[in-house]
Coordinates of C-alpha atoms in Angstrom, one line a residue:
Chain Z
X829 CA -34.1 -15.1 33.1
X830 CA -34.3 -10.8 33.4
X831 CA -32.7 -8.1 32.1
X832 CA -29.7 -7.5 29.2
X833 CA -27.8 -10.2 28.2
X834 CA -24.4 -10.2 26.7
X835 CA -23.6 -11.4 23.3
X836 CA -22.0 -14.3 24.6
X837 CA -25.3 -15.4 26.5
X838 CA -27.0 -15.1 23.1
X839 CA -24.7 -17.4 21.1
X840 CA -25.3 -20.0 23.9
X841 CA -28.8 -19.9 24.1
X842 CA -29.4 -19.6 20.1
X843 CA -27.0 -23.1 20.1
X844 CA -29.3 -24.9 22.7
X845 CA -32.6 -23.6 21.5
X846 CA -31.5 -23.9 18.0
X847 CA -33.3 -27.5 17.5
X848 CA -36.8 -26.5 19.2
X849 CA -36.9 -23.5 16.7
X850 CA -36.1 -26.0 13.9
X851 CA -39.0 -28.2 14.8
X852 CA -41.7 -25.3 15.2
X853 CA -40.5 -24.1 11.9
X854 CA -41.1 -27.7 10.3
X855 CA -44.3 -27.8 11.8
X856 CA -45.4 -24.7 10.8
X857 CA -43.9 -24.7 7.4
X858 CA -45.5 -27.9 6.2
X859 CA -42.7 -27.7 3.3
X860 CA -39.3 -28.8 4.0
X861 CA -37.8 -26.5 1.4
X862 CA -38.9 -23.3 3.2
X863 CA -37.8 -24.6 6.8
X864 CA -34.1 -23.7 6.7
X865 CA -35.2 -20.4 5.4
X866 CA -37.5 -19.4 7.9
X867 CA -35.2 -20.4 10.7
X868 CA -32.2 -18.6 9.2
X869 CA -34.5 -15.3 8.7
X870 CA -35.2 -16.0 12.2
X871 CA -31.8 -16.2 13.3
X872 CA -31.2 -12.6 11.3
X873 CA -33.7 -11.3 13.5
X874 CA -32.8 -12.3 16.5
X875 CA -29.2 -11.1 15.5
X876 CA -30.8 -7.7 15.4
X877 CA -33.2 -7.8 18.2
X878 CA -31.7 -9.6 20.6
X879 CA -30.6 -6.6 22.7
X880 CA -34.2 -5.7 22.9
X881 CA -35.0 -9.0 24.9
X882 CA -35.8 -7.9 28.4
X883 CA -36.2 -11.4 29.8
X884 CA -40.2 -11.0 30.5
X885 CA -40.5 -14.5 28.9
X886 CA -37.8 -17.3 28.6
X887 CA -35.2 -17.0 25.6
X888 CA -37.0 -20.0 24.2
X889 CA -40.3 -18.5 24.0
X890 CA -38.8 -15.4 22.3
X891 CA -37.0 -17.1 20.2
X892 CA -40.2 -19.2 19.0
X893 CA -42.3 -16.0 18.8
X894 CA -39.7 -14.8 16.4
X895 CA -39.8 -18.3 14.4
X896 CA -43.5 -17.9 14.4
X897 CA -43.9 -14.5 13.0
X898 CA -41.3 -15.1 10.5
X899 CA -43.6 -18.3 9.2
X900 CA -46.6 -15.8 9.3
X901 CA -44.7 -13.2 7.0
X902 CA -43.4 -15.9 4.6
X903 CA -47.1 -17.3 4.3
X904 CA -46.4 -20.5 6.2
X905 CA -50.0 -21.7 5.0
X906 CA -48.8 -22.5 1.5
X907 CA -51.7 -25.0 1.5
X908 CA -49.8 -27.3 -0.5
X909 CA -50.7 -31.1 0.1
X910 CA -47.5 -32.3 1.6
X911 CA -48.2 -33.4 5.0
X912 CA -45.8 -33.8 7.9
X913 CA -44.8 -37.1 8.3
X914 CA -43.1 -38.5 11.1
X915 CA -39.5 -39.2 10.4
X916 CA -40.2 -42.9 12.5
X917 CA -42.0 -43.6 9.4
X918 CA -40.3 -45.9 6.7
X919 CA -42.9 -46.5 4.1
X920 CA -40.5 -49.2 2.5
X921 CA -40.3 -51.2 5.7
X922 CA -42.8 -53.9 6.5
X923 CA -44.6 -52.6 9.5
X924 CA -46.2 -55.1 12.1
X925 CA -49.9 -54.2 11.8
X926 CA -50.2 -52.3 15.1
X927 CA -47.4 -49.7 14.0
X928 CA -48.8 -49.5 10.6
X929 CA -52.3 -48.2 12.3
X930 CA -50.4 -45.9 14.7
X931 CA -48.7 -44.6 11.5
X932 CA -52.1 -44.0 9.9
X933 CA -53.4 -42.8 12.9
X934 CA -50.4 -40.1 13.5
X935 CA -51.3 -38.9 9.5
X936 CA -54.6 -38.3 10.2
X937 CA -54.1 -36.4 13.1
X938 CA -51.2 -34.2 11.5
X939 CA -53.9 -33.7 8.6
X940 CA -56.5 -32.6 11.0
X941 CA -54.2 -30.4 12.6
X942 CA -53.0 -29.0 9.2
X943 CA -56.7 -28.2 8.5
X944 CA -57.5 -26.0 11.2
X945 CA -57.8 -22.4 11.1
X946 CA -54.7 -20.7 11.5
X947 CA -54.8 -19.8 15.1
X948 CA -56.2 -23.2 16.3
X949 CA -53.5 -24.9 14.4
X950 CA -50.5 -22.5 15.9
X951 CA -51.7 -23.2 19.6
X952 CA -52.4 -26.8 18.8
X953 CA -48.4 -26.8 17.4
X954 CA -47.2 -24.9 20.3
X955 CA -49.2 -26.4 23.2
X956 CA -49.2 -30.0 22.2
X957 CA -46.4 -30.2 19.7
X958 CA -43.6 -28.2 21.4
X959 CA -45.5 -28.7 25.1
X960 CA -45.1 -25.4 26.1
X961 CA -47.4 -23.8 28.7
X962 CA -50.7 -21.6 27.9
X963 CA -48.5 -18.6 29.0
X964 CA -46.0 -19.3 27.0
X965 CA -48.0 -19.7 24.0
X966 CA -50.0 -16.6 24.8
X967 CA -47.0 -14.6 24.5
X968 CA -45.8 -16.2 21.3
X969 CA -49.1 -15.6 19.8
X970 CA -49.5 -12.2 21.2
X971 CA -52.9 -13.1 23.1
X972 CA -54.3 -14.0 26.2
X973 CA -54.1 -17.4 28.0
X974 CA -58.1 -17.7 27.9
X975 CA -57.7 -17.6 24.1
X976 CA -55.3 -20.2 24.1
X977 CA -57.3 -22.0 26.3
X978 CA -60.2 -21.6 24.2
X979 CA -58.3 -22.1 21.0
X980 CA -56.9 -25.5 22.2
X981 CA -60.2 -26.9 23.5
X982 CA -61.4 -26.1 19.7
X983 CA -58.5 -27.8 18.3
X984 CA -58.9 -31.0 20.2
X985 CA -62.5 -31.2 19.5
X986 CA -61.8 -30.5 15.8
X987 CA -58.9 -33.3 15.7
X988 CA -61.2 -35.6 17.6
X989 CA -64.0 -35.2 15.3
X990 CA -61.8 -35.8 11.9
X991 CA -60.0 -38.9 13.3
X992 CA -63.6 -40.2 14.4
X993 CA -63.7 -40.2 18.3
X994 CA -65.7 -38.2 20.7
X995 CA -63.8 -35.6 22.5
X996 CA -64.6 -35.8 26.2
X997 CA -63.9 -33.2 28.8
X998 CA -61.9 -33.8 31.4
X999 CA -63.8 -35.6 34.3
Chain M
X518 CA -55.6 -50.1 22.2
X519 CA -58.5 -50.1 19.6
X520 CA -60.2 -47.6 18.1
X521 CA -63.2 -48.2 20.4
X522 CA -61.1 -47.2 23.4
X523 CA -61.1 -43.6 21.2
X524 CA -64.9 -43.2 21.4
X525 CA -64.5 -41.3 24.3
X526 CA -61.2 -40.2 25.4
X527 CA -60.3 -37.3 27.5
X528 CA -58.2 -34.5 26.7
X529 CA -55.4 -36.0 28.0
X530 CA -55.3 -39.0 26.3
X531 CA -56.1 -37.2 23.0
X532 CA -53.4 -34.9 23.6
X533 CA -51.1 -37.9 24.1
X534 CA -51.8 -39.1 20.9
X535 CA -51.8 -35.8 19.0
X536 CA -48.2 -35.2 20.8
X537 CA -47.3 -38.7 19.3
X538 CA -48.8 -37.8 16.2
X539 CA -46.4 -34.4 16.1
X540 CA -43.4 -35.8 17.3
X541 CA -40.1 -35.0 14.9
X542 CA -36.6 -36.3 15.3
X543 CA -34.0 -33.9 14.8
X544 CA -32.4 -33.1 11.2
X545 CA -29.0 -33.2 12.5
X546 CA -27.7 -32.0 9.2
X547 CA -30.3 -29.2 8.9
X548 CA -29.4 -28.4 12.3
X549 CA -25.6 -28.3 11.6
X550 CA -26.1 -26.1 8.6
X551 CA -28.2 -23.4 11.0
X552 CA -25.7 -23.3 13.8
X553 CA -23.1 -22.6 11.1
X554 CA -25.3 -20.0 9.6
X555 CA -25.7 -18.6 13.1
X556 CA -21.7 -18.5 13.7
X557 CA -21.3 -16.6 10.3
X558 CA -23.8 -14.3 10.5
X559 CA -23.0 -13.5 14.3
X560 CA -19.1 -12.6 13.3
X561 CA -20.7 -10.5 10.3
X562 CA -22.4 -8.6 12.8
X563 CA -19.8 -8.3 15.2
X564 CA -17.4 -7.1 12.2
X565 CA -20.2 -4.4 11.3
X566 CA -20.5 -3.2 14.7
X567 CA -16.5 -2.8 14.9
X568 CA -16.6 -1.1 11.7
X569 CA -18.8 1.6 12.9
X570 CA -16.1 2.3 15.5
X571 CA -13.0 1.7 13.3
X572 CA -14.2 3.7 10.4
X573 CA -14.7 6.9 11.8
X574 CA -11.7 6.5 14.4
X575 CA -9.4 5.3 11.0
X576 CA -10.9 8.7 9.1
X577 CA -9.8 10.7 12.4
X578 CA -6.5 9.4 12.3
X579 CA -6.0 9.9 8.4
X580 CA -7.4 13.4 8.5
X581 CA -4.9 14.2 11.5
X582 CA -1.9 12.6 10.1
X583 CA -2.4 14.5 6.8
X584 CA -3.0 17.9 8.9
X585 CA 0.6 16.7 10.6
X586 CA 2.0 16.2 7.2
X587 CA 0.9 19.6 5.6
X588 CA 2.4 21.4 8.4
X589 CA 5.8 19.5 8.3
X590 CA 5.8 20.1 4.3
X591 CA 5.1 23.8 4.9
X592 CA 7.9 23.8 7.9
X593 CA 10.3 21.9 5.4
X594 CA 9.8 24.2 2.3
X595 CA 10.5 27.3 4.8
X596 CA 13.9 25.8 5.8
X597 CA 14.9 25.5 2.2
X598 CA 13.5 28.8 1.2
X599 CA 16.5 31.4 -0.2
X600 CA 18.5 33.6 2.0
X601 CA 18.5 37.4 2.1
X602 CA 16.2 38.6 -0.3
X603 CA 17.2 42.2 0.6
X604 CA 21.0 41.9 -0.9
X605 CA 20.8 44.5 -3.8
X606 CA 18.6 47.4 -3.5
X607 CA 17.3 46.5 -7.2
X608 CA 17.3 43.2 -6.9
X609 CA 13.9 41.8 -6.7
X610 CA 12.7 39.8 -3.9
X611 CA 14.4 36.4 -4.7
X612 CA 11.8 33.3 -4.2
X613 CA 12.5 30.4 -2.1
X614 CA 14.6 27.8 -3.9
X615 CA 12.0 25.3 -4.2
X616 CA 9.5 27.6 -5.2
X617 CA 11.9 28.7 -8.1
X618 CA 13.0 25.6 -9.2
X619 CA 9.3 24.0 -9.1
X620 CA 7.6 25.8 -11.8
X621 CA 5.3 23.3 -13.0
X622 CA 4.0 23.5 -9.4
X623 CA 3.1 26.9 -9.1
X624 CA -0.2 27.6 -7.5
X625 CA -2.4 30.2 -8.4
X626 CA -2.0 31.9 -5.1
X627 CA 0.1 35.1 -5.6
X628 CA -0.8 37.0 -3.3
X629 CA 1.6 37.7 -0.3
X630 CA 1.4 35.1 2.7
X631 CA 0.2 36.8 6.2
X632 CA 3.6 36.8 7.4
X633 CA 5.7 34.1 9.2
X634 CA 8.9 33.9 11.3
X635 CA 12.5 33.6 9.6
X636 CA 14.1 30.1 9.4
X637 CA 17.4 28.9 11.0
X638 CA 18.8 29.2 7.2
X639 CA 17.4 32.6 6.6
X640 CA 18.8 33.7 10.2
X641 CA 22.5 31.8 9.4
X642 CA 22.4 34.0 6.0
X643 CA 21.4 36.9 7.6
X644 CA 24.2 37.4 10.0
X645 CA 26.6 35.8 7.5
X646 CA 25.7 38.6 4.9
X647 CA 25.9 41.3 7.5
X648 CA 28.8 39.7 9.3
X649 CA 27.3 40.8 12.6
X650 CA 25.0 38.5 15.0
X651 CA 23.8 41.2 16.7
X652 CA 22.2 42.3 13.7
X653 CA 19.8 39.6 13.8
X654 CA 17.6 41.7 16.1
X655 CA 16.8 44.1 13.2
X656 CA 15.8 41.4 11.6
X657 CA 12.2 41.7 10.6
X658 CA 10.4 39.4 12.6
X659 CA 7.8 38.9 9.8
X660 CA 9.3 38.1 6.2
X661 CA 6.6 38.7 3.5
X662 CA 6.4 36.1 1.0
X663 CA 8.1 37.3 -2.4
X664 CA 6.8 36.9 -5.5
X665 CA 7.8 34.1 -7.2
X666 CA 10.0 34.5 -10.5
X667 CA 9.3 31.8 -12.9
X668 CA 12.4 32.5 -15.0
X669 CA 15.1 32.0 -12.6
X670 CA 17.8 29.5 -13.9
X671 CA 19.6 27.0 -11.4
X672 CA 22.9 28.5 -11.9
X673 CA 21.7 31.9 -10.6
X674 CA 20.3 30.5 -7.9
X675 CA 23.5 28.9 -7.1
X676 CA 25.5 31.8 -8.0
X677 CA 23.3 33.5 -5.2
X678 CA 23.8 31.0 -2.9
X679 CA 27.2 31.0 -2.9
X680 CA 27.5 34.5 -2.9
X681 CA 25.3 34.8 0.4
X682 CA 25.8 31.4 2.5
X683 CA 29.2 30.7 0.6
X684 CA 30.7 27.4 -0.1
X685 CA 29.2 25.9 3.2
X686 CA 26.0 27.0 2.3
X687 CA 26.1 25.4 -1.2
X688 CA 27.3 22.2 0.3
X689 CA 24.5 22.2 2.6
X690 CA 21.9 23.0 0.0
X691 CA 23.4 20.1 -2.2
X692 CA 22.4 17.9 0.6
X693 CA 18.9 19.0 1.7
X694 CA 17.3 20.2 -1.3
X695 CA 15.1 17.7 -3.3
X696 CA 15.4 19.7 -6.4
X697 CA 17.2 17.8 -9.1
X698 CA 18.1 20.6 -11.4
X699 CA 19.4 22.6 -8.5
X700 CA 21.6 20.0 -7.1
X701 CA 22.8 19.4 -10.5
X702 CA 23.9 23.0 -10.8
X703 CA 25.8 22.9 -7.4
X704 CA 27.3 20.0 -8.3
X705 CA 28.6 21.4 -11.6
X706 CA 29.8 24.4 -9.8
X707 CA 31.5 22.3 -7.2
X708 CA 33.6 20.6 -10.3
X709 CA 35.5 23.8 -10.8
X710 CA 37.9 23.0 -8.1
X711 CA 38.9 26.6 -8.0
X712 CA 39.9 26.4 -4.6
X713 CA 40.6 23.1 -2.7
X714 CA 37.7 23.6 -0.5
X715 CA 35.3 23.5 -3.3
X716 CA 37.2 20.2 -4.5
X717 CA 36.7 18.6 -0.9
X718 CA 33.0 20.0 -0.9
X719 CA 32.4 18.0 -4.2
X720 CA 34.2 14.8 -3.1
X721 CA 32.3 15.2 0.1
X722 CA 28.9 14.5 -2.1
X723 CA 30.6 11.4 -4.0
X724 CA 31.7 10.2 -0.3
X725 CA 27.7 10.5 0.5
X726 CA 25.5 7.7 -0.4
X727 CA 22.7 9.6 -0.8
X728 CA 24.3 12.7 -3.3
X729 CA 26.7 10.2 -4.9
X730 CA 24.8 9.1 -7.8
X731 CA 24.0 12.8 -8.9
X732 CA 27.5 13.8 -8.0
X733 CA 29.4 11.3 -10.4
X734 CA 26.7 11.9 -13.1
X735 CA 27.6 15.5 -12.8
X736 CA 31.1 14.7 -13.5
X737 CA 30.4 13.0 -16.6
X738 CA 28.7 15.6 -18.2
X739 CA 31.4 18.5 -16.6
X740 CA 32.8 20.4 -19.7
X741 CA 36.2 20.4 -18.4
X742 CA 36.9 18.0 -15.5
X743 CA 40.3 18.8 -13.7
X744 CA 41.6 15.1 -13.7
X745 CA 45.1 16.6 -12.6
X746 CA 43.6 17.2 -9.2
X747 CA 41.5 14.3 -8.9
X748 CA 44.5 12.1 -9.4
X749 CA 46.5 14.0 -7.0
X750 CA 44.0 13.5 -4.7
X751 CA 44.7 9.9 -4.9
X752 CA 47.5 10.1 -2.3
X753 CA 45.5 12.8 -0.1
X754 CA 46.0 11.8 3.4
X755 CA 42.6 11.1 4.3
X756 CA 41.4 7.9 3.1
X757 CA 37.9 9.1 2.4
X758 CA 39.0 11.7 -0.1
X759 CA 41.4 8.8 -1.8
X760 CA 38.4 6.6 -2.0
X761 CA 35.9 9.4 -3.4
X762 CA 38.5 10.7 -5.8
X763 CA 38.9 7.1 -7.5
X764 CA 35.2 6.8 -7.7
X765 CA 35.0 9.9 -9.8
X766 CA 38.2 8.9 -12.2
X767 CA 36.4 5.2 -12.4
X768 CA 33.2 6.5 -13.3
X769 CA 34.6 9.4 -15.7
X770 CA 36.9 6.5 -17.4
X771 CA 38.2 7.8 -20.7
X772 CA 41.8 6.9 -22.0
X773 CA 43.3 9.9 -20.1
X774 CA 42.2 8.6 -16.8
X775 CA 43.0 5.1 -17.5
X776 CA 46.5 5.5 -18.9
X777 CA 47.4 7.9 -16.0
X778 CA 46.0 5.0 -13.3
X779 CA 48.2 2.2 -15.2
X780 CA 51.0 4.6 -14.8
X781 CA 50.4 5.0 -10.9
X782 CA 49.7 1.3 -10.4
X783 CA 52.7 0.1 -12.3
X784 CA 55.2 2.7 -10.6
X785 CA 53.9 2.0 -7.4
X786 CA 52.1 -1.0 -7.1
X787 CA 51.8 -1.3 -3.3
X788 CA 50.9 2.6 -2.8
X789 CA 48.5 2.9 -5.5
X790 CA 45.1 1.1 -3.6
X791 CA 42.9 3.7 -4.6
X792 CA 44.4 3.5 -8.5
X793 CA 43.6 -0.1 -8.5
X794 CA 39.8 0.8 -7.2
X795 CA 39.7 3.5 -9.9
X796 CA 41.1 1.0 -12.4
X797 CA 38.8 -1.4 -11.8
X798 CA 35.7 0.7 -11.9
X799 CA 36.6 2.3 -15.4
X800 CA 34.8 0.5 -18.0
X801 CA 37.3 0.8 -21.2
X802 CA 39.3 -1.7 -23.2
X803 CA 42.3 -0.4 -22.2
X804 CA 41.7 -1.1 -18.3
X805 CA 40.3 -4.5 -18.9
X806 CA 43.3 -5.7 -21.1
X807 CA 45.5 -4.2 -18.2
X808 CA 43.4 -5.8 -15.4
X809 CA 43.8 -9.0 -17.3
X810 CA 47.5 -8.7 -17.5
X811 CA 47.9 -8.0 -13.8
X812 CA 46.1 -11.0 -13.0
X813 CA 48.6 -13.0 -14.6
X814 CA 51.9 -11.0 -12.9
X815 CA 52.2 -12.5 -9.7
X816 CA 54.0 -9.1 -8.3
X817 CA 50.8 -7.2 -9.6
X818 CA 48.0 -9.9 -8.7
X819 CA 48.5 -9.3 -5.1
X820 CA 47.7 -5.9 -5.4
X821 CA 44.8 -6.4 -7.5
X822 CA 43.2 -8.9 -5.3
X823 CA 43.9 -6.3 -1.9
X824 CA 42.4 -3.4 -4.0
X825 CA 39.4 -5.8 -5.1
X826 CA 39.0 -6.6 -1.2
X827 CA 38.8 -3.2 -0.2
X828 CA 36.7 -2.0 -2.9
X829 CA 34.0 -4.4 -1.9
X830 CA 34.1 -3.0 1.7
X831 CA 34.1 0.0 0.7
X832 CA 31.1 0.4 -1.6
X833 CA 29.2 -2.3 1.2

């Protein structure tokens, strides 16, 4: 997308990318109580700034950048002990051993990511959580692609160490 | 997959495991709330943007309307201004009618205006006064705004109008002026009935719905109302005159009027429709007794009902 967009298109794009923005806010916030507020504030910023969108990145990327900035502004790293939990996890259910092991692994990984330095955490969540490419992550975090690759490498290494595996480079 | 497989893991596999750990299902309820939030905020912004355009435009339109109203109001004051301030050498400049009556609306501006063109009414009065239409060319193009007198009585104004513009001007002024004291004074002058024209001028005020209430009220307050003249007009050739006279008689009421009306309807019941109307408008006990009596008399009941129908048609 390039060039200025009209209001009707903005409405459509926002609704289309709102699920991704919500997911990202849930990852960044680490606290369910503030997730909705982060997204609401992000939407307000979208409303006030959509005319400045020049199409140098996708609308989704631009909107995610706003979400990240809002989360930063609100001090997303509240350092509470609430750990992101997968919605697929149902603690009351009697799970098979494999599922239980997978859930434990998932919790370890999430805890490991939560413990990363801020920039590495953001890169990991955007790149691995949202599946965004290096250029998009660089745009969102206002950094270079090289920095994104470096942060991602460090994040992987750290997570691997925390979960007790050896992180091997691509062969 | 067991833990041994994780000893050495390519980053692709690690990425897959991390992605799996970070997978989140959509919170549909939260998403719905946020969508609604977006819609609401979006509409608010639209309204705010529209208000940015609408409010200044509305303000500009309001200012324009106010200017137009002020201009119109000024012209309407000019039209009702008093005529011929130069009628007597020693007479001070007469003030416009509205200005003379509205003492309580006097402003602090006592200075003369810069001048204005004579209004239609002033031109009419000037011609009437001089009796020479060609004299209009000598009318000064600019008329100085006269000094306003605070102590001019309505009766004096009425006298001035009648002197300068005649009965016709008086009747016209009654219809145009919005000053209640002046209108009442005009009505009281017309009620003197010193001529047929004056009487018909008054009845024309009764005929006009806009001036009827004041005309009837003036009849009530008139010191000497010529009842006989009004009773005579119940036989006038023109229906509007008969109806107007009936309205006045019915409004004035009183034993003298009621007895005269009863006499008329009993003498010639079929030819006294307006007298029946006047009787129905009377509010006294005598009139009520007679109407009750008439409703029991077949030869009178028909005329009474006919009058009722015509009365309903006349007032609606």
